[in-house]
mmCIF file of C-alpha atoms and ligand atoms in Angstrom:
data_model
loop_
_atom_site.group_PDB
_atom_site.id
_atom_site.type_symbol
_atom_site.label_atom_id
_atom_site.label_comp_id
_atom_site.label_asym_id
_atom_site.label_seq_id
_atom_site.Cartn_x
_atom_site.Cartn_y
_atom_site.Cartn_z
ATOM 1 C CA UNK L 1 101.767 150.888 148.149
ATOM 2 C CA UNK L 2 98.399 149.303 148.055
ATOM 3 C CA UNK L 3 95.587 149.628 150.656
ATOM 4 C CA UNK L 4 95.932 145.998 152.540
ATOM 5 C CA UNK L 5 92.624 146.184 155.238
ATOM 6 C CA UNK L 6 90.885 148.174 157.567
ATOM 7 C CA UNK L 7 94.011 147.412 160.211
ATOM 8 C CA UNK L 8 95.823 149.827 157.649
ATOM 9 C CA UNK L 9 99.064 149.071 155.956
ATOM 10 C CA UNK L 10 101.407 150.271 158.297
ATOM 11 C CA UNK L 11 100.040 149.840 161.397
ATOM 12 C CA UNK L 12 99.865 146.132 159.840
ATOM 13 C CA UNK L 13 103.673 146.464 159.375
ATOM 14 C CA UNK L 14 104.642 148.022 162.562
ATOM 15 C CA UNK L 15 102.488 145.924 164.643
ATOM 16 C CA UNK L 16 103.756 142.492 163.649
ATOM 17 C CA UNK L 17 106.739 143.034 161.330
ATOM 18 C CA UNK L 18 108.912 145.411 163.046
ATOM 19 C CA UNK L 19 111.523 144.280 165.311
ATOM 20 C CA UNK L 20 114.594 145.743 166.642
ATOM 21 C CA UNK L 21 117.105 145.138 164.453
ATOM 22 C CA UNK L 22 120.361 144.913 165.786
ATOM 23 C CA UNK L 23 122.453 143.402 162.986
ATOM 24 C CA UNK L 24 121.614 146.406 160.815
ATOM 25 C CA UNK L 25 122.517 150.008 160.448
ATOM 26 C CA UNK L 26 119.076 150.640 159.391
ATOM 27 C CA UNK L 27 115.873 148.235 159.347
ATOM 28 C CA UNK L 28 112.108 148.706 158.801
ATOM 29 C CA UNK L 29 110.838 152.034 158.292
ATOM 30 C CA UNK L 30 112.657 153.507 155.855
ATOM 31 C CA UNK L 31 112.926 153.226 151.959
ATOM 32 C CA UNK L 32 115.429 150.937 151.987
ATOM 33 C CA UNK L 33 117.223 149.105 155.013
ATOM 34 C CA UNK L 34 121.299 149.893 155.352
ATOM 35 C CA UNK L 35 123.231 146.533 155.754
ATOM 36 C CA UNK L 36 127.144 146.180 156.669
ATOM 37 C CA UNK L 37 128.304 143.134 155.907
ATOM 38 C CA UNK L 38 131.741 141.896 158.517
ATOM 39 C CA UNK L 39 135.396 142.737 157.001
ATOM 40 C CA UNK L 40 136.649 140.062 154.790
ATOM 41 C CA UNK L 41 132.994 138.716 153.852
ATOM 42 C CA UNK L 42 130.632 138.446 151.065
ATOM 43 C CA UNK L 43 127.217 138.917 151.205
ATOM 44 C CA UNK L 44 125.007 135.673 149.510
ATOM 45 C CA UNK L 45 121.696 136.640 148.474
ATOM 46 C CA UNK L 46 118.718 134.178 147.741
ATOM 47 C CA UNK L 47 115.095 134.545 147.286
ATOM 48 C CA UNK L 48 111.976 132.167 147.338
ATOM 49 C CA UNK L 49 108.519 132.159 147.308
ATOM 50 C CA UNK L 50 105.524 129.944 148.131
ATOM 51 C CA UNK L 51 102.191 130.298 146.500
ATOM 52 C CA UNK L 52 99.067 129.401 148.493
ATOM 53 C CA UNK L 53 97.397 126.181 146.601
ATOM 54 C CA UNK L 54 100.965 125.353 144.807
ATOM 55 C CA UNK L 55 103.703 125.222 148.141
ATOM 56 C CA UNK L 56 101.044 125.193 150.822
ATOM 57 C CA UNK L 57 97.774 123.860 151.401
ATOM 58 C CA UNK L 58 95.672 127.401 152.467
ATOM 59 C CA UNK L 59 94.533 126.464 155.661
ATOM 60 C CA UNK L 60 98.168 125.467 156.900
ATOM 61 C CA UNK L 61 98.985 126.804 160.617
ATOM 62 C CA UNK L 62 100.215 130.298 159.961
ATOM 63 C CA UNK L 63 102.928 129.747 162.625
ATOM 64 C CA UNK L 64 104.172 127.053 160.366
ATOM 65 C CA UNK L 65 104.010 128.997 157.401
ATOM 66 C CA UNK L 66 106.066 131.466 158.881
ATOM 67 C CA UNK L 67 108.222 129.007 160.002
ATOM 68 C CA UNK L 68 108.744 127.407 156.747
ATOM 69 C CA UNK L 69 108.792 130.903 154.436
ATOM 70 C CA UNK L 70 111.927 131.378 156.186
ATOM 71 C CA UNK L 71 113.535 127.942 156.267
ATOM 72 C CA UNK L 72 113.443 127.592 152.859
ATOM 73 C CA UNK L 73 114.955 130.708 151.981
ATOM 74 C CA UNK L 74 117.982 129.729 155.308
ATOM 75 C CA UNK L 75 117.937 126.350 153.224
ATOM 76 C CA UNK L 76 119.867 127.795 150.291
ATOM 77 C CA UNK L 77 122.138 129.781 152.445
ATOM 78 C CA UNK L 78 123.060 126.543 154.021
ATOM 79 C CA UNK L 79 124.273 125.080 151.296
ATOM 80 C CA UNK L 80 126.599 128.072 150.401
ATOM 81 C CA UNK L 81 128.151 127.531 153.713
ATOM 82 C CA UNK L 82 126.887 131.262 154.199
ATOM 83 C CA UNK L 83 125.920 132.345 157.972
ATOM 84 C CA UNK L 84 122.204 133.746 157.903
ATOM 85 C CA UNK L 85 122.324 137.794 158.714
ATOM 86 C CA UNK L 86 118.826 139.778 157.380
ATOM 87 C CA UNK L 87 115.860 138.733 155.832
ATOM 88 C CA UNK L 88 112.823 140.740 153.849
ATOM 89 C CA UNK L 89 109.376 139.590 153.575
ATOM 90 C CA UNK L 90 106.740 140.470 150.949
ATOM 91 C CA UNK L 91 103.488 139.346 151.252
ATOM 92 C CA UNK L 92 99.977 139.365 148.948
ATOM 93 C CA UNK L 93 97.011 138.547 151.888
ATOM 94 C CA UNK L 94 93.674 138.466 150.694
ATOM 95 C CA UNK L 95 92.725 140.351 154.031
ATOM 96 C CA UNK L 96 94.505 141.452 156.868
ATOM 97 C CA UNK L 97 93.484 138.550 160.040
ATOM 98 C CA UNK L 98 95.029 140.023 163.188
ATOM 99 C CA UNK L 99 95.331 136.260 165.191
ATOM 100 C CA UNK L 100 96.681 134.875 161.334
ATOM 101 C CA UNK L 101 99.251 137.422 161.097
ATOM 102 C CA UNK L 102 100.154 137.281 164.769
ATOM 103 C CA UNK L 103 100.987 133.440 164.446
ATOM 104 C CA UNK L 104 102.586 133.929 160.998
ATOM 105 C CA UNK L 105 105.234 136.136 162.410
ATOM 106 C CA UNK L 106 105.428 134.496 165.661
ATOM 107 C CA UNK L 107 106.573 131.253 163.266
ATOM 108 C CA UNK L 108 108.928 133.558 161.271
ATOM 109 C CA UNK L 109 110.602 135.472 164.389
ATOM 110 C CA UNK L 110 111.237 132.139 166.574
ATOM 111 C CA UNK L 111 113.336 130.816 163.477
ATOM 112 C CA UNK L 112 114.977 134.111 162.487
ATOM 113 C CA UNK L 113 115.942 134.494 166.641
ATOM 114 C CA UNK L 114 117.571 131.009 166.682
ATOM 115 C CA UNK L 115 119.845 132.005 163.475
ATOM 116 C CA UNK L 116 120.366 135.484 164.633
ATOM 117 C CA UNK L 117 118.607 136.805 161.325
ATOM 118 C CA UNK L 118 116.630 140.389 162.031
ATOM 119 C CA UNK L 119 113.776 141.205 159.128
ATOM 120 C CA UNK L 120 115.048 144.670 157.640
ATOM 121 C CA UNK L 121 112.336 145.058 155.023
ATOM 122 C CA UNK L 122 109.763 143.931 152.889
ATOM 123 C CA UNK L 123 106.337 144.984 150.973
ATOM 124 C CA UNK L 124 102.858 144.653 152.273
ATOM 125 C CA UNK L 125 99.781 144.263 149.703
ATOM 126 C CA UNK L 126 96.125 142.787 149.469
ATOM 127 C CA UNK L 127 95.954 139.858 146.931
ATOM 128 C CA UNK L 128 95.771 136.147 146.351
ATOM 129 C CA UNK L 129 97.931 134.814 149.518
ATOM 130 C CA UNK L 130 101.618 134.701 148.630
ATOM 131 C CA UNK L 131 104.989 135.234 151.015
ATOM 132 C CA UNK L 132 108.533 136.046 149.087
ATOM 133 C CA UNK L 133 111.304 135.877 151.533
ATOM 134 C CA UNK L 134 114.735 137.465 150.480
ATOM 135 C CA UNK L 135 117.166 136.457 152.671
ATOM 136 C CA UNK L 136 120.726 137.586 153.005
ATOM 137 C CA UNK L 137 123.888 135.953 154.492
ATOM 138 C CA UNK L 138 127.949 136.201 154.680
ATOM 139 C CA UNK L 139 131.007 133.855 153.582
ATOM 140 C CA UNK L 140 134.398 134.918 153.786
ATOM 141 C CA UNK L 141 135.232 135.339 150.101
ATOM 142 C CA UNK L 142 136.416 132.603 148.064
ATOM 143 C CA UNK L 143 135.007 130.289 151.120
ATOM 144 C CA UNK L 144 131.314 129.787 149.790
ATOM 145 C CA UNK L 145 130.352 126.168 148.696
ATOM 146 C CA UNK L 146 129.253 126.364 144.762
ATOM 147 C CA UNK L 147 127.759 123.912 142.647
ATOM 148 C CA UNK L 148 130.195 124.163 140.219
ATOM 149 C CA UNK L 149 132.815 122.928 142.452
ATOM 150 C CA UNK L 150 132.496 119.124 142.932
ATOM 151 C CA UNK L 151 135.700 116.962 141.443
ATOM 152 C CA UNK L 152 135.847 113.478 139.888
ATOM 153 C CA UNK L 153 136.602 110.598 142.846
ATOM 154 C CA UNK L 154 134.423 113.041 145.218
ATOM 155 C CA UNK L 155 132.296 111.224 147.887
ATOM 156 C CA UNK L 156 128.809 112.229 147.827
ATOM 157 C CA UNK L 157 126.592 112.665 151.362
ATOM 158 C CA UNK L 158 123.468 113.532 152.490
ATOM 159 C CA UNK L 159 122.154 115.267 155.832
ATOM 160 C CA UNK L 160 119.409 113.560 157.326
ATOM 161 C CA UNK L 161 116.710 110.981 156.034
ATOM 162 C CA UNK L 162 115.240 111.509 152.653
ATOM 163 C CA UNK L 163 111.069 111.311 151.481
ATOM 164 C CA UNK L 164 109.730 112.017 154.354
ATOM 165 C CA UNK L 165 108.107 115.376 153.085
ATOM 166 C CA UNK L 166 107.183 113.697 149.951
ATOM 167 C CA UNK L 167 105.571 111.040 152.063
ATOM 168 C CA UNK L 168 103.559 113.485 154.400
ATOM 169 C CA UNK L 169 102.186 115.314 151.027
ATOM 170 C CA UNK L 170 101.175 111.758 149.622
ATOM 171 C CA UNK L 171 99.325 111.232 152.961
ATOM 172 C CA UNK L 172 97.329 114.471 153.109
ATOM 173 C CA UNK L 173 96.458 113.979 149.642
ATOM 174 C CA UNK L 174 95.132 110.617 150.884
ATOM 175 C CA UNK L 175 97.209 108.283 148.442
ATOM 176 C CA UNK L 176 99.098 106.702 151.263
ATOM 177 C CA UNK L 177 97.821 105.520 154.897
ATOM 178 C CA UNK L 178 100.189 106.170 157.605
ATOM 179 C CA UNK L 179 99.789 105.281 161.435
ATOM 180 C CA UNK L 180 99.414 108.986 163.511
ATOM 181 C CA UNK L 181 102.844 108.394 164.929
ATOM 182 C CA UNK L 182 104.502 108.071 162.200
ATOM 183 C CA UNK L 183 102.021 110.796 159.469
ATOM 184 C CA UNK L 184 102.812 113.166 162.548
ATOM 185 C CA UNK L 185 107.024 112.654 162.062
ATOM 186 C CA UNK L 186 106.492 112.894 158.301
ATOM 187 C CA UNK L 187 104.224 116.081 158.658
ATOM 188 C CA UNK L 188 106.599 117.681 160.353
ATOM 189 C CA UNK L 189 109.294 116.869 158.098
ATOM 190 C CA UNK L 190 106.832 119.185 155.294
ATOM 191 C CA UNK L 191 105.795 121.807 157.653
ATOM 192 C CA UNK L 192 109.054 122.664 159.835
ATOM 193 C CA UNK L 193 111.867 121.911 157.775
ATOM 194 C CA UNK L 194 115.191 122.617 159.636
ATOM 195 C CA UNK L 195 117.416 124.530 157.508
ATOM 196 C CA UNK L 196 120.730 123.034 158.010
ATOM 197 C CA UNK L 197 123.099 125.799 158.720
ATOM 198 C CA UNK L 198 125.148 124.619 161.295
ATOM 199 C CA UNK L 199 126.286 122.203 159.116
ATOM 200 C CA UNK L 200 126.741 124.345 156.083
ATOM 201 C CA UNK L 201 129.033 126.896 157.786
ATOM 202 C CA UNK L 202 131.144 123.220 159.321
ATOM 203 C CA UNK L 203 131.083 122.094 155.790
ATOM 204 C CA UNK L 204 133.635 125.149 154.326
ATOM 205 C CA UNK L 205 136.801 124.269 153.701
ATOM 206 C CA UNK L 206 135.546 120.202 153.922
ATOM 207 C CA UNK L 207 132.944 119.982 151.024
ATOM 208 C CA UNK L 208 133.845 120.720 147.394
ATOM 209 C CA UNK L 209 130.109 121.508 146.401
ATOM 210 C CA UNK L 210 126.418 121.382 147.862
ATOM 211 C CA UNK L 211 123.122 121.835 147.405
ATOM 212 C CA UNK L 212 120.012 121.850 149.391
ATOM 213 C CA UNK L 213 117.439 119.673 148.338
ATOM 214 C CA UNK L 214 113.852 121.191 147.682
ATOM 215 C CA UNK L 215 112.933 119.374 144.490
ATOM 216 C CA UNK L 216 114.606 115.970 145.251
ATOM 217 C CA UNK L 217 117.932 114.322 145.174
ATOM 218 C CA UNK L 218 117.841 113.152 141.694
ATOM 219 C CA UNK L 219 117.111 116.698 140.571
ATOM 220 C CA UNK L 220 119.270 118.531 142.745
ATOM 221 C CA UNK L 221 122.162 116.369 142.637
ATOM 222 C CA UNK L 222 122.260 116.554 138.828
ATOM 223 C CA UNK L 223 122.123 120.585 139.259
ATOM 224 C CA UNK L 224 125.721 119.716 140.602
ATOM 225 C CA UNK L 225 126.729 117.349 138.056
ATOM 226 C CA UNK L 226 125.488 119.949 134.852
ATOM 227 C CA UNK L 227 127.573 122.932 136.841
ATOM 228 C CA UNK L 228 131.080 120.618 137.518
ATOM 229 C CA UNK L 229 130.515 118.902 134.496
ATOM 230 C CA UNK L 230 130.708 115.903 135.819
ATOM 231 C CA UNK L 231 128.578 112.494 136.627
ATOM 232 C CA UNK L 232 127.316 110.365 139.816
ATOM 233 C CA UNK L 233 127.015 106.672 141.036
ATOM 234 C CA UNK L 234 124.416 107.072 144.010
ATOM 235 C CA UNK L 235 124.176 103.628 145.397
ATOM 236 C CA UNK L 236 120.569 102.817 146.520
ATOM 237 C CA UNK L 237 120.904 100.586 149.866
ATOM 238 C CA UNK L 238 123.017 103.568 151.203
ATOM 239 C CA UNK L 239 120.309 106.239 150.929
ATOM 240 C CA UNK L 240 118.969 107.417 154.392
ATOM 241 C CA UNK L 241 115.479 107.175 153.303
ATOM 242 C CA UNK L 242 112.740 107.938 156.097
ATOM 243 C CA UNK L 243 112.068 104.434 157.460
ATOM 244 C CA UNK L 244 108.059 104.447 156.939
ATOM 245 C CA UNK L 245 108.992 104.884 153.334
ATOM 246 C CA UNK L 246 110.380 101.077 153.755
ATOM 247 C CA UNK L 247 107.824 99.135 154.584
ATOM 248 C CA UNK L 248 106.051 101.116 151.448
ATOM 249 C CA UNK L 249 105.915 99.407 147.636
ATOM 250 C CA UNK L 250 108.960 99.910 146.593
ATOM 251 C CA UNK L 251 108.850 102.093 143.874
ATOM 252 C CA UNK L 252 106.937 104.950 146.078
ATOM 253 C CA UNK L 253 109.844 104.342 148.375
ATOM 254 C CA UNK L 254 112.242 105.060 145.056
ATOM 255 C CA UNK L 255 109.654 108.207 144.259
ATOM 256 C CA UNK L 256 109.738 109.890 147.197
ATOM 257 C CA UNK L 257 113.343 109.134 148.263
ATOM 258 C CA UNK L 258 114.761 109.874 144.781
ATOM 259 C CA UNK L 259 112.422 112.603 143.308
ATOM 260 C CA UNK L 260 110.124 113.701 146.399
ATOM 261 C CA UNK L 261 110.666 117.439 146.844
ATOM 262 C CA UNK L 262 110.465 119.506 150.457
ATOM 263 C CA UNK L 263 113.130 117.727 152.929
ATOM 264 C CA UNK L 264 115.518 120.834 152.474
ATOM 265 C CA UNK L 265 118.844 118.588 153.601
ATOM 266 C CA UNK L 266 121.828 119.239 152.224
ATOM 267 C CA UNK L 267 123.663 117.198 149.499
ATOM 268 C CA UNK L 268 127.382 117.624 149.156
ATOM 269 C CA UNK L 269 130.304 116.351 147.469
ATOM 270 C CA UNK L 270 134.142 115.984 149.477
ATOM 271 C CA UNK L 271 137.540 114.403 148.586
ATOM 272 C CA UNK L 272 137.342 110.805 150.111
ATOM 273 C CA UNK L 273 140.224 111.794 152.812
ATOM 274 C CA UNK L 274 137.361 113.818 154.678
ATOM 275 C CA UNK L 275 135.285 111.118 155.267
ATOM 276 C CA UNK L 276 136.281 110.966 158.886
ATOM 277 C CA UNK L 277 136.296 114.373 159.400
ATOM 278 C CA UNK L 278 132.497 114.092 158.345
ATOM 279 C CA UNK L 279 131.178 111.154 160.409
ATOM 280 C CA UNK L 280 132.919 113.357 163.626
ATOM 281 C CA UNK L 281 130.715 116.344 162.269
ATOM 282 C CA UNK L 282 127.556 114.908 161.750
ATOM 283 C CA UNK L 283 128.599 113.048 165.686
ATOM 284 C CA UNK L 284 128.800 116.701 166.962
ATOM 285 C CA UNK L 285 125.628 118.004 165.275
ATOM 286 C CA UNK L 286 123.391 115.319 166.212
ATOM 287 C CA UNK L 287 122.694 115.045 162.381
ATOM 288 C CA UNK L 288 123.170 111.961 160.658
ATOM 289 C CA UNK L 289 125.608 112.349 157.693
ATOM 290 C CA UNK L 290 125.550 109.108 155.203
ATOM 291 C CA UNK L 291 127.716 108.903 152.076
ATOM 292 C CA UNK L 292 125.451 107.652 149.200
ATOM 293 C CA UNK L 293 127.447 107.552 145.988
ATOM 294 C CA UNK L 294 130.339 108.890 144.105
ATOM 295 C CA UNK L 295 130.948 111.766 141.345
ATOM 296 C CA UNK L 296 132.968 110.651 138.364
ATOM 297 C CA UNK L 297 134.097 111.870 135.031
ATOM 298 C CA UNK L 298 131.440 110.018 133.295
ATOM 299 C CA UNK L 299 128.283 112.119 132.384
ATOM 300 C CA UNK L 300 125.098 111.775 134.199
ATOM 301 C CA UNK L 301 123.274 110.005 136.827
ATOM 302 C CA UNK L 302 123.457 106.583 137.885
ATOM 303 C CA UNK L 303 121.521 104.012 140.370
ATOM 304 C CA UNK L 304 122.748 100.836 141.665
ATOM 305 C CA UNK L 305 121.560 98.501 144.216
ATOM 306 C CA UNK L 306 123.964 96.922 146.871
ATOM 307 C CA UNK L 307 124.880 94.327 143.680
ATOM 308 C CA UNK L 308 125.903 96.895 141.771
ATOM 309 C CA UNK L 309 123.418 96.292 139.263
ATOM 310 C CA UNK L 310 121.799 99.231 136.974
ATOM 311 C CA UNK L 311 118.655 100.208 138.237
ATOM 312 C CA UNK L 312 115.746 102.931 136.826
ATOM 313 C CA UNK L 313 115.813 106.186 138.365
ATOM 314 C CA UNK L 314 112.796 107.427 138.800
ATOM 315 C CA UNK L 315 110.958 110.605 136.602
ATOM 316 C CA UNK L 316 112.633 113.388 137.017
ATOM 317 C CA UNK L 317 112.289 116.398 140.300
ATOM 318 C CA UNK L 318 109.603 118.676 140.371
ATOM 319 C CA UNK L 319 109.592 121.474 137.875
ATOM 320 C CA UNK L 320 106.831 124.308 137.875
ATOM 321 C CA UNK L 321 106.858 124.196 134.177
ATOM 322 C CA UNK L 322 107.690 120.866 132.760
ATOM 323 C CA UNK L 323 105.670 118.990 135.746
ATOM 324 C CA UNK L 324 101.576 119.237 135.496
ATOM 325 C CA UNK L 325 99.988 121.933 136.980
HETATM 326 P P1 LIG N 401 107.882 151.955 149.964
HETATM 327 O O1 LIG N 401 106.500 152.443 149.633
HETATM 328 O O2 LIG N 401 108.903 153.048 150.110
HETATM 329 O O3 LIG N 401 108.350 150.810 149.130
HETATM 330 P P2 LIG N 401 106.557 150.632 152.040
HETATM 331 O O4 LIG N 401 105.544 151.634 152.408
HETATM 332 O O5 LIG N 401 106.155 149.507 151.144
HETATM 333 O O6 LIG N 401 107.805 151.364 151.447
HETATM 334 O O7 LIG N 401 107.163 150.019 153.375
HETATM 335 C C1 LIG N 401 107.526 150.811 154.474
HETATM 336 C C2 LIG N 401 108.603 150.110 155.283
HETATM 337 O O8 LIG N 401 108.086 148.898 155.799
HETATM 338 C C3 LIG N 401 109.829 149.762 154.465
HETATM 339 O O9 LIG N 401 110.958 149.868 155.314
HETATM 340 C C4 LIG N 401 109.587 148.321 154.098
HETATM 341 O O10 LIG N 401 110.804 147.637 153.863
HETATM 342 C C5 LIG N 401 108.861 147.804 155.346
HETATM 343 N N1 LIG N 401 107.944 146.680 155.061
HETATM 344 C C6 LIG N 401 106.832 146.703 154.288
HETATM 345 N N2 LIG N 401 106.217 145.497 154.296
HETATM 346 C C7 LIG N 401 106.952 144.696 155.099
HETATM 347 C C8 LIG N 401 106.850 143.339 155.515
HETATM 348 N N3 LIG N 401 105.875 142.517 155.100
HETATM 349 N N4 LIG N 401 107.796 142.861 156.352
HETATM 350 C C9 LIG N 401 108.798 143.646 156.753
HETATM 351 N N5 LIG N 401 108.951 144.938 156.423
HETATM 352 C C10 LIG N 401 108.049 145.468 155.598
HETATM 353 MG MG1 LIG N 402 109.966 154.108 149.080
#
């Protein structure tokens, strides 16, 4: 325990992080929170943080930050086909802001309310500003969609449209001009992702494997290829890209489409007899579902356009380590 501000540590914790907590046998308060997961199910755990300065610009809305500390973490649990249950939060703040905090959690709770998710836990301390989320979920066991799982003569699909995050990041940096229409769309595709968890839970028992994407399809597709052991054909005129991306030079389009982090929509592989099934699911969530490619036997990643020719991908996903700082 550290000493956060003169609000104090746990009146910090009880005034804007505790919450009834219905879903648990025990929430904040405690040492430890007591969770019960359903009969039958198995609990899918998943953690991720965001630095200030490397996953958000500082002097982002704190609502939104809230918002997006926990869609990134529901992200991952959608594409285990898990349903969302508890969350804890641990934050670093350089200083306890009562109207910051306030908007922070009011971003975090509306989320976790609309996925039924109550905060159990967390830690509180003073330092450079940095939110870990740990978020926990259920799958009946055996049910939970793996990235190890794809199968040769699988359809590939994608939720959504791709690059528009990458696209909004590109504009605040002020590499790319965007009309406010369209910079607002994009900015909200960085600063409210949806996590896609309606269609993760629809997806058991239809999708082989998936994966959400937070570093780019390139990357995160091949995460699935390296754990099946298998290759992909992604066929370029079929990507969903976000349309300002195509009036764009063409190889920002391939950039941000291909290797542009942040959209957090799911990537999946099924048997080509579901394909049906699909379009009527993605007709019932309101969520466009496009197949963009193949997985086959043959190692590694391949591009075509709508010739079929060969074409570059582009460099490789973001990687804390191997990218520059
Ligand atoms: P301990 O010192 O035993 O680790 P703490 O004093 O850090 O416990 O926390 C007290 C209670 O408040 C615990 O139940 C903890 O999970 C919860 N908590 C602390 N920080 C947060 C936070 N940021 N969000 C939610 N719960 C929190
Ligand atoms: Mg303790």
């Amino acid at each position: 325990m550290n000493r956060a501000s003169p609000l104090g540590e746990f009146e910090l914790i009880e005034r804007y992080c505790r919450r009834p907590a219905p879903g648990a046998l025990l929430g904040i308060g405690d040492d430890a929170a007591l969770l019960q997961p359903a009969p039958g199910q198995v609990l899918t755990v998943s953690s991720d943080m965001l630095v200030a300065g490397r996953h958000f610009f500082a002097d982002v809305a704190p609502d939104k930050l809230g918002h997006k500390a926990l869609a990134v973490n529901l992200s991952d649990l959608a594409a285990m086909g898990a349903a969302p249950r508890w969350a804890l939060l641990a934050f670093a703040l350089p200083e306890a802001e009562p109207a910051w905090l306030e908007g922070l959690m009011a971003g975090f709770f509306a989320l976790a309310g609309r996925h039924g998710v109550d905060l159990v836990g967390g830690d509180t301390t003073r330092g450079p500003l940095n939110l870990c989320v740990t978020v926990l979920g259920e799958a009946p066991a055996g049910e939970a969609l793996r990235r190890d799982a794809a199968r040769a003569g699988d359809e590939l699909w994608v939720s959504g449209t791709l690059g528009g995050a990458a696209l909004a990041l590109r504009h605040a940096l002020g590499e790319v001009a965007l009309d406010p229409v369209t910079a607002a769309r994009v900015r909200a595709r960085l600063e409210l992702p949806e996590p896609r968890i309606a269609l993760g839970l629809a997806l058991r028992g239809l999708a082989h494997a998936a994966i959400d994407i937070s570093d780019g399809l390139a990357a995160d597709l091949g995460h699935i290829l390296t754990a099946s052991g298998l290759g992909a054909t992604l066929e370029w005129s079929c990507l969903p890209l976000e349309p300002a991306l195509q009036g764009l030079d063409a190889a920002l389009a391939l950039r941000c489409g291909l290797a542009g982090g942040d959209d957090y929509e799911l990537c999946f592989t099924a048997p080509a007899a579901q394909g049906s099934a699909i379009r009527a699911l993605g007709e019932r969530l309101g969520l466009p579902l496009t197949r963009i490619g193949r997985i086959e036997a043959e190692l590694g990643l391949r591009l075509i356009d709508a010739k079929g020719r060969a074409m570059a991908l582009p460099a490789r996903g973001f990687d804390h380590f191997a990218s520059a700082p």
